[in-house]
């Protein structure tokens, strides 16, 4: 399987959102992704963004509200980027190729809108909020499920519903493993290794 690369434009928070709200979310995401949610305080976000505390609390009643807004932002950026990478695939094999080519680009810092690769923000966030009933943890789980549904829908162009769901679940599992290997072990070839496994799965459907 040959992995290909492409360039994409940077998604933003909806233009209808106030500029300072956008700035707060962008700044908070960068800090949370780099230093963890619990490792970053409100004052650091305010200092980095240059925005007054009163303005922050005008848009977000608490840090938890800001965290949820950041998760929603990252969810939309990541979802839109990954969907754009597989949307135009002409075959199931091409879709699988594009899925892992996208991850390979991310691992090698070729996707500007995702920032420097530091693993999965949703994995990190769920690990900080371990209670499955917590809104942050639930948002992270919903993000993962959303990606699998999107992938299954795309695969449904060529496969029956049951096969499309099974393959989507398997590809998402490979994606998660590749992300962990790339971050924790520094194995930046993980996406390419996962792509080879995925090709075998597709042949045996």
PDB file of N, CA and C in Angstrom, residues 5-83:
ATOM      1  N   UNK A   5       0.306  11.988   0.441  1.00  0.00           N
ATOM      2  CA  UNK A   5       0.132  13.150   1.308  1.00  0.00           C
ATOM      3  C   UNK A   5      -0.618  14.231   0.565  1.00  0.00           C
ATOM      4  N   UNK A   6      -1.163  15.166   1.325  1.00  0.00           N
ATOM      5  CA  UNK A   6      -1.840  16.303   0.713  1.00  0.00           C
ATOM      6  C   UNK A   6      -1.796  17.463   1.683  1.00  0.00           C
ATOM      7  N   UNK A   7      -2.081  18.645   1.189  1.00  0.00           N
ATOM      8  CA  UNK A   7      -2.120  19.827   2.050  1.00  0.00           C
ATOM      9  C   UNK A   7      -3.566  20.234   2.241  1.00  0.00           C
ATOM     10  N   UNK A   8      -3.883  20.803   3.386  1.00  0.00           N
ATOM     11  CA  UNK A   8      -5.226  21.258   3.672  1.00  0.00           C
ATOM     12  C   UNK A   8      -5.172  22.644   4.269  1.00  0.00           C
ATOM     13  N   UNK A   9      -6.303  23.344   4.239  1.00  0.00           N
ATOM     14  CA  UNK A   9      -6.368  24.671   4.837  1.00  0.00           C
ATOM     15  C   UNK A   9      -6.729  24.540   6.305  1.00  0.00           C
ATOM     16  N   UNK A  10      -6.457  25.577   7.066  1.00  0.00           N
ATOM     17  CA  UNK A  10      -6.678  25.534   8.501  1.00  0.00           C
ATOM     18  C   UNK A  10      -8.113  25.889   8.851  1.00  0.00           C
ATOM     19  N   UNK A  11      -8.873  24.941   9.455  1.00  0.00           N
ATOM     20  CA  UNK A  11     -10.222  25.266   9.900  1.00  0.00           C
ATOM     21  C   UNK A  11     -10.158  26.232  11.075  1.00  0.00           C
ATOM     22  N   UNK A  12     -11.213  26.990  11.302  1.00  0.00           N
ATOM     23  CA  UNK A  12     -11.258  27.920  12.418  1.00  0.00           C
ATOM     24  C   UNK A  12     -12.549  27.727  13.187  1.00  0.00           C
ATOM     25  N   UNK A  13     -12.622  28.313  14.368  1.00  0.00           N
ATOM     26  CA  UNK A  13     -13.879  28.391  15.093  1.00  0.00           C
ATOM     27  C   UNK A  13     -14.836  29.201  14.221  1.00  0.00           C
ATOM     28  N   UNK A  14     -16.147  28.884  14.221  1.00  0.00           N
ATOM     29  CA  UNK A  14     -17.097  29.611  13.378  1.00  0.00           C
ATOM     30  C   UNK A  14     -16.925  31.119  13.442  1.00  0.00           C
ATOM     31  N   UNK A  15     -17.024  31.764  12.304  1.00  0.00           N
ATOM     32  CA  UNK A  15     -16.799  33.205  12.225  1.00  0.00           C
ATOM     33  C   UNK A  15     -17.768  33.992  13.095  1.00  0.00           C
ATOM     34  N   UNK A  16     -18.925  33.377  13.414  1.00  0.00           N
ATOM     35  CA  UNK A  16     -19.918  34.059  14.230  1.00  0.00           C
ATOM     36  C   UNK A  16     -19.467  34.220  15.681  1.00  0.00           C
ATOM     37  N   UNK A  17     -18.500  33.419  16.097  1.00  0.00           N
ATOM     38  CA  UNK A  17     -18.006  33.517  17.470  1.00  0.00           C
ATOM     39  C   UNK A  17     -17.184  34.790  17.628  1.00  0.00           C
ATOM     40  N   UNK A  18     -17.329  35.500  18.762  1.00  0.00           N
ATOM     41  CA  UNK A  18     -16.531  36.710  18.992  1.00  0.00           C
ATOM     42  C   UNK A  18     -15.041  36.405  18.898  1.00  0.00           C
ATOM     43  N   UNK A  19     -14.288  37.374  18.402  1.00  0.00           N
ATOM     44  CA  UNK A  19     -12.854  37.172  18.192  1.00  0.00           C
ATOM     45  C   UNK A  19     -12.126  36.792  19.479  1.00  0.00           C
ATOM     46  N   UNK A  20     -12.489  37.411  20.587  1.00  0.00           N
ATOM     47  CA  UNK A  20     -11.798  37.120  21.844  1.00  0.00           C
ATOM     48  C   UNK A  20     -12.146  35.715  22.341  1.00  0.00           C
ATOM     49  N   UNK A  21     -13.353  35.270  22.065  1.00  0.00           N
ATOM     50  CA  UNK A  21     -13.725  33.906  22.415  1.00  0.00           C
ATOM     51  C   UNK A  21     -12.892  32.912  21.608  1.00  0.00           C
ATOM     52  N   UNK A  22     -12.749  33.180  20.323  1.00  0.00           N
ATOM     53  CA  UNK A  22     -11.913  32.339  19.479  1.00  0.00           C
ATOM     54  C   UNK A  22     -10.477  32.305  19.991  1.00  0.00           C
ATOM     55  N   UNK A  23      -9.975  33.480  20.350  1.00  0.00           N
ATOM     56  CA  UNK A  23      -8.598  33.576  20.829  1.00  0.00           C
ATOM     57  C   UNK A  23      -8.399  32.779  22.110  1.00  0.00           C
ATOM     58  N   UNK A  24      -9.364  32.854  23.005  1.00  0.00           N
ATOM     59  CA  UNK A  24      -9.283  32.105  24.255  1.00  0.00           C
ATOM     60  C   UNK A  24      -9.248  30.597  23.994  1.00  0.00           C
ATOM     61  N   UNK A  25     -10.100  30.138  23.103  1.00  0.00           N
ATOM     62  CA  UNK A  25     -10.167  28.705  22.805  1.00  0.00           C
ATOM     63  C   UNK A  25      -8.893  28.240  22.125  1.00  0.00           C
ATOM     64  N   UNK A  26      -8.413  28.996  21.157  1.00  0.00           N
ATOM     65  CA  UNK A  26      -7.166  28.646  20.473  1.00  0.00           C
ATOM     66  C   UNK A  26      -5.997  28.575  21.466  1.00  0.00           C
ATOM     67  N   UNK A  27      -5.893  29.606  22.303  1.00  0.00           N
ATOM     68  CA  UNK A  27      -4.791  29.651  23.271  1.00  0.00           C
ATOM     69  C   UNK A  27      -4.888  28.512  24.269  1.00  0.00           C
ATOM     70  N   UNK A  28      -6.091  28.284  24.775  1.00  0.00           N
ATOM     71  CA  UNK A  28      -6.283  27.216  25.754  1.00  0.00           C
ATOM     72  C   UNK A  28      -5.954  25.861  25.150  1.00  0.00           C
ATOM     73  N   UNK A  29      -6.370  25.647  23.909  1.00  0.00           N
ATOM     74  CA  UNK A  29      -6.054  24.352  23.286  1.00  0.00           C
ATOM     75  C   UNK A  29      -4.546  24.145  23.199  1.00  0.00           C
ATOM     76  N   UNK A  30      -3.836  25.141  22.716  1.00  0.00           N
ATOM     77  CA  UNK A  30      -2.382  25.020  22.568  1.00  0.00           C
ATOM     78  C   UNK A  30      -1.722  24.678  23.900  1.00  0.00           C
ATOM     79  N   UNK A  31      -2.151  25.348  24.963  1.00  0.00           N
ATOM     80  CA  UNK A  31      -1.564  25.105  26.285  1.00  0.00           C
ATOM     81  C   UNK A  31      -1.986  23.747  26.844  1.00  0.00           C
ATOM     82  N   UNK A  32      -3.265  23.413  26.718  1.00  0.00           N
ATOM     83  CA  UNK A  32      -3.749  22.125  27.219  1.00  0.00           C
ATOM     84  C   UNK A  32      -3.064  20.967  26.491  1.00  0.00           C
ATOM     85  N   UNK A  33      -2.919  21.096  25.191  1.00  0.00           N
ATOM     86  CA  UNK A  33      -2.326  20.012  24.388  1.00  0.00           C
ATOM     87  C   UNK A  33      -0.852  19.831  24.749  1.00  0.00           C
ATOM     88  N   UNK A  34      -0.199  20.931  25.059  1.00  0.00           N
ATOM     89  CA  UNK A  34       1.229  20.870  25.381  1.00  0.00           C
ATOM     90  C   UNK A  34       1.479  20.465  26.825  1.00  0.00           C
ATOM     91  N   UNK A  35       0.693  21.040  27.767  1.00  0.00           N
ATOM     92  CA  UNK A  35       1.014  20.906  29.186  1.00  0.00           C
ATOM     93  C   UNK A  35      -0.041  20.173  30.009  1.00  0.00           C
ATOM     94  N   UNK A  36      -1.125  19.746  29.412  1.00  0.00           N
ATOM     95  CA  UNK A  36      -2.254  19.057  30.040  1.00  0.00           C
ATOM     96  C   UNK A  36      -3.270  20.071  30.568  1.00  0.00           C
ATOM     97  N   UNK A  37      -4.496  19.603  30.718  1.00  0.00           N
ATOM     98  CA  UNK A  37      -5.566  20.481  31.197  1.00  0.00           C
ATOM     99  C   UNK A  37      -5.323  20.878  32.649  1.00  0.00           C
ATOM    100  N   UNK A  38      -5.042  19.894  33.500  1.00  0.00           N
ATOM    101  CA  UNK A  38      -4.829  20.196  34.908  1.00  0.00           C
ATOM    102  C   UNK A  38      -3.518  20.944  35.151  1.00  0.00           C
ATOM    103  N   UNK A  39      -2.610  20.864  34.199  1.00  0.00           N
ATOM    104  CA  UNK A  39      -1.329  21.530  34.349  1.00  0.00           C
ATOM    105  C   UNK A  39      -1.345  22.995  33.950  1.00  0.00           C
ATOM    106  N   UNK A  40      -2.466  23.463  33.445  1.00  0.00           N
ATOM    107  CA  UNK A  40      -2.583  24.852  32.984  1.00  0.00           C
ATOM    108  C   UNK A  40      -3.679  25.556  33.768  1.00  0.00           C
ATOM    109  N   UNK A  41      -3.341  26.695  34.345  1.00  0.00           N
ATOM    110  CA  UNK A  41      -4.323  27.469  35.090  1.00  0.00           C
ATOM    111  C   UNK A  41      -4.924  28.583  34.255  1.00  0.00           C
ATOM    112  N   UNK A  42      -6.018  29.118  34.751  1.00  0.00           N
ATOM    113  CA  UNK A  42      -6.697  30.210  34.051  1.00  0.00           C
ATOM    114  C   UNK A  42      -5.776  31.405  33.854  1.00  0.00           C
ATOM    115  N   UNK A  43      -4.978  31.727  34.865  1.00  0.00           N
ATOM    116  CA  UNK A  43      -4.097  32.891  34.758  1.00  0.00           C
ATOM    117  C   UNK A  43      -3.084  32.735  33.628  1.00  0.00           C
ATOM    118  N   UNK A  44      -2.603  31.520  33.415  1.00  0.00           N
ATOM    119  CA  UNK A  44      -1.661  31.291  32.320  1.00  0.00           C
ATOM    120  C   UNK A  44      -2.339  31.495  30.972  1.00  0.00           C
ATOM    121  N   UNK A  45      -3.576  31.042  30.859  1.00  0.00           N
ATOM    122  CA  UNK A  45      -4.329  31.237  29.615  1.00  0.00           C
ATOM    123  C   UNK A  45      -4.541  32.718  29.359  1.00  0.00           C
ATOM    124  N   UNK A  46      -4.880  33.449  30.412  1.00  0.00           N
ATOM    125  CA  UNK A  46      -5.097  34.889  30.268  1.00  0.00           C
ATOM    126  C   UNK A  46      -3.805  35.604  29.869  1.00  0.00           C
ATOM    127  N   UNK A  47      -2.705  35.208  30.489  1.00  0.00           N
ATOM    128  CA  UNK A  47      -1.427  35.833  30.170  1.00  0.00           C
ATOM    129  C   UNK A  47      -1.027  35.569  28.721  1.00  0.00           C
ATOM    130  N   UNK A  48      -1.186  34.323  28.289  1.00  0.00           N
ATOM    131  CA  UNK A  48      -0.794  33.962  26.923  1.00  0.00           C
ATOM    132  C   UNK A  48      -1.700  34.605  25.874  1.00  0.00           C
ATOM    133  N   UNK A  49      -2.970  34.741  26.203  1.00  0.00           N
ATOM    134  CA  UNK A  49      -3.928  35.290  25.231  1.00  0.00           C
ATOM    135  C   UNK A  49      -3.995  36.798  25.267  1.00  0.00           C
ATOM    136  N   UNK A  50      -3.568  37.387  26.392  1.00  0.00           N
ATOM    137  CA  UNK A  50      -3.652  38.836  26.520  1.00  0.00           C
ATOM    138  C   UNK A  50      -5.069  39.333  26.738  1.00  0.00           C
ATOM    139  N   UNK A  51      -5.916  38.448  27.280  1.00  0.00           N
ATOM    140  CA  UNK A  51      -7.325  38.784  27.484  1.00  0.00           C
ATOM    141  C   UNK A  51      -7.612  38.894  28.984  1.00  0.00           C
ATOM    142  N   UNK A  52      -8.462  39.821  29.348  1.00  0.00           N
ATOM    143  CA  UNK A  52      -8.775  40.068  30.753  1.00  0.00           C
ATOM    144  C   UNK A  52      -9.652  38.961  31.334  1.00  0.00           C
ATOM    145  N   UNK A  53      -9.504  38.743  32.647  1.00  0.00           N
ATOM    146  CA  UNK A  53     -10.288  37.694  33.310  1.00  0.00           C
ATOM    147  C   UNK A  53     -11.782  37.954  33.173  1.00  0.00           C
ATOM    148  N   UNK A  54     -12.193  39.208  33.252  1.00  0.00           N
ATOM    149  CA  UNK A  54     -13.608  39.540  33.124  1.00  0.00           C
ATOM    150  C   UNK A  54     -14.146  39.103  31.764  1.00  0.00           C
ATOM    151  N   UNK A  55     -13.336  39.276  30.731  1.00  0.00           N
ATOM    152  CA  UNK A  55     -13.749  38.880  29.385  1.00  0.00           C
ATOM    153  C   UNK A  55     -13.877  37.369  29.283  1.00  0.00           C
ATOM    154  N   UNK A  56     -12.928  36.661  29.899  1.00  0.00           N
ATOM    155  CA  UNK A  56     -12.994  35.200  29.873  1.00  0.00           C
ATOM    156  C   UNK A  56     -14.290  34.707  30.509  1.00  0.00           C
ATOM    157  N   UNK A  57     -14.607  35.237  31.686  1.00  0.00           N
ATOM    158  CA  UNK A  57     -15.805  34.770  32.380  1.00  0.00           C
ATOM    159  C   UNK A  57     -17.090  35.295  31.755  1.00  0.00           C
ATOM    160  N   UNK A  58     -16.968  36.264  30.864  1.00  0.00           N
ATOM    161  CA  UNK A  58     -18.136  36.678  30.077  1.00  0.00           C
ATOM    162  C   UNK A  58     -18.507  35.584  29.085  1.00  0.00           C
ATOM    163  N   UNK A  59     -17.492  34.898  28.558  1.00  0.00           N
ATOM    164  CA  UNK A  59     -17.731  33.849  27.565  1.00  0.00           C
ATOM    165  C   UNK A  59     -17.850  32.462  28.190  1.00  0.00           C
ATOM    166  N   UNK A  60     -17.128  32.214  29.287  1.00  0.00           N
ATOM    167  CA  UNK A  60     -17.111  30.895  29.906  1.00  0.00           C
ATOM    168  C   UNK A  60     -17.275  31.056  31.417  1.00  0.00           C
ATOM    169  N   UNK A  61     -18.287  30.416  31.975  1.00  0.00           N
ATOM    170  CA  UNK A  61     -18.582  30.578  33.400  1.00  0.00           C
ATOM    171  C   UNK A  61     -17.550  29.902  34.292  1.00  0.00           C
ATOM    172  N   UNK A  62     -16.808  28.955  33.735  1.00  0.00           N
ATOM    173  CA  UNK A  62     -15.834  28.215  34.532  1.00  0.00           C
ATOM    174  C   UNK A  62     -14.761  27.645  33.615  1.00  0.00           C
ATOM    175  N   UNK A  63     -13.705  27.119  34.225  1.00  0.00           N
ATOM    176  CA  UNK A  63     -12.668  26.458  33.439  1.00  0.00           C
ATOM    177  C   UNK A  63     -13.232  25.237  32.741  1.00  0.00           C
ATOM    178  N   UNK A  64     -14.143  24.512  33.413  1.00  0.00           N
ATOM    179  CA  UNK A  64     -14.740  23.330  32.784  1.00  0.00           C
ATOM    180  C   UNK A  64     -15.478  23.695  31.504  1.00  0.00           C
ATOM    181  N   UNK A  65     -16.162  24.821  31.513  1.00  0.00           N
ATOM    182  CA  UNK A  65     -16.859  25.261  30.293  1.00  0.00           C
ATOM    183  C   UNK A  65     -15.852  25.553  29.186  1.00  0.00           C
ATOM    184  N   UNK A  66     -14.745  26.157  29.541  1.00  0.00           N
ATOM    185  CA  UNK A  66     -13.699  26.440  28.558  1.00  0.00           C
ATOM    186  C   UNK A  66     -13.122  25.130  28.015  1.00  0.00           C
ATOM    187  N   UNK A  67     -12.894  24.165  28.897  1.00  0.00           N
ATOM    188  CA  UNK A  67     -12.363  22.866  28.470  1.00  0.00           C
ATOM    189  C   UNK A  67     -13.305  22.212  27.459  1.00  0.00           C
ATOM    190  N   UNK A  68     -14.608  22.244  27.729  1.00  0.00           N
ATOM    191  CA  UNK A  68     -15.575  21.652  26.811  1.00  0.00           C
ATOM    192  C   UNK A  68     -15.583  22.377  25.465  1.00  0.00           C
ATOM    193  N   UNK A  69     -15.417  23.696  25.494  1.00  0.00           N
ATOM    194  CA  UNK A  69     -15.343  24.458  24.247  1.00  0.00           C
ATOM    195  C   UNK A  69     -14.089  24.087  23.458  1.00  0.00           C
ATOM    196  N   UNK A  70     -12.991  23.872  24.158  1.00  0.00           N
ATOM    197  CA  UNK A  70     -11.744  23.473  23.517  1.00  0.00           C
ATOM    198  C   UNK A  70     -11.895  22.085  22.890  1.00  0.00           C
ATOM    199  N   UNK A  71     -12.534  21.172  23.598  1.00  0.00           N
ATOM    200  CA  UNK A  71     -12.768  19.836  23.056  1.00  0.00           C
ATOM    201  C   UNK A  71     -13.642  19.897  21.801  1.00  0.00           C
ATOM    202  N   UNK A  72     -14.671  20.737  21.842  1.00  0.00           N
ATOM    203  CA  UNK A  72     -15.546  20.881  20.677  1.00  0.00           C
ATOM    204  C   UNK A  72     -14.773  21.448  19.489  1.00  0.00           C
ATOM    205  N   UNK A  73     -13.899  22.392  19.772  1.00  0.00           N
ATOM    206  CA  UNK A  73     -13.061  22.977  18.717  1.00  0.00           C
ATOM    207  C   UNK A  73     -12.140  21.926  18.099  1.00  0.00           C
ATOM    208  N   UNK A  74     -11.427  21.200  18.946  1.00  0.00           N
ATOM    209  CA  UNK A  74     -10.505  20.185  18.427  1.00  0.00           C
ATOM    210  C   UNK A  74     -11.256  19.077  17.698  1.00  0.00           C
ATOM    211  N   UNK A  75     -12.417  18.717  18.217  1.00  0.00           N
ATOM    212  CA  UNK A  75     -13.237  17.702  17.570  1.00  0.00           C
ATOM    213  C   UNK A  75     -13.564  18.114  16.144  1.00  0.00           C
ATOM    214  N   UNK A  76     -13.993  19.344  15.963  1.00  0.00           N
ATOM    215  CA  UNK A  76     -14.388  19.795  14.624  1.00  0.00           C
ATOM    216  C   UNK A  76     -13.185  19.906  13.697  1.00  0.00           C
ATOM    217  N   UNK A  77     -12.073  20.419  14.205  1.00  0.00           N
ATOM    218  CA  UNK A  77     -10.862  20.531  13.389  1.00  0.00           C
ATOM    219  C   UNK A  77     -10.384  19.149  12.949  1.00  0.00           C
ATOM    220  N   UNK A  78     -10.298  18.226  13.897  1.00  0.00           N
ATOM    221  CA  UNK A  78      -9.782  16.889  13.587  1.00  0.00           C
ATOM    222  C   UNK A  78     -10.735  16.141  12.673  1.00  0.00           C
ATOM    223  N   UNK A  79     -12.025  16.200  12.968  1.00  0.00           N
ATOM    224  CA  UNK A  79     -13.022  15.511  12.149  1.00  0.00           C
ATOM    225  C   UNK A  79     -13.019  16.032  10.717  1.00  0.00           C
ATOM    226  N   UNK A  80     -13.041  17.346  10.564  1.00  0.00           N
ATOM    227  CA  UNK A  80     -13.074  17.946   9.223  1.00  0.00           C
ATOM    228  C   UNK A  80     -11.829  17.596   8.431  1.00  0.00           C
ATOM    229  N   UNK A  81     -10.679  17.627   9.108  1.00  0.00           N
ATOM    230  CA  UNK A  81      -9.419  17.281   8.434  1.00  0.00           C
ATOM    231  C   UNK A  81      -9.427  15.830   7.977  1.00  0.00           C
ATOM    232  N   UNK A  82      -9.776  14.912   8.858  1.00  0.00           N
ATOM    233  CA  UNK A  82      -9.717  13.498   8.502  1.00  0.00           C
ATOM    234  C   UNK A  82     -10.779  13.150   7.459  1.00  0.00           C
ATOM    235  N   UNK A  83     -11.958  13.732   7.590  1.00  0.00           N
ATOM    236  CA  UNK A  83     -12.993  13.491   6.587  1.00  0.00           C
ATOM    237  C   UNK A  83     -12.554  13.964   5.204  1.00  0.00           C
TER     238      UNK A  83
END
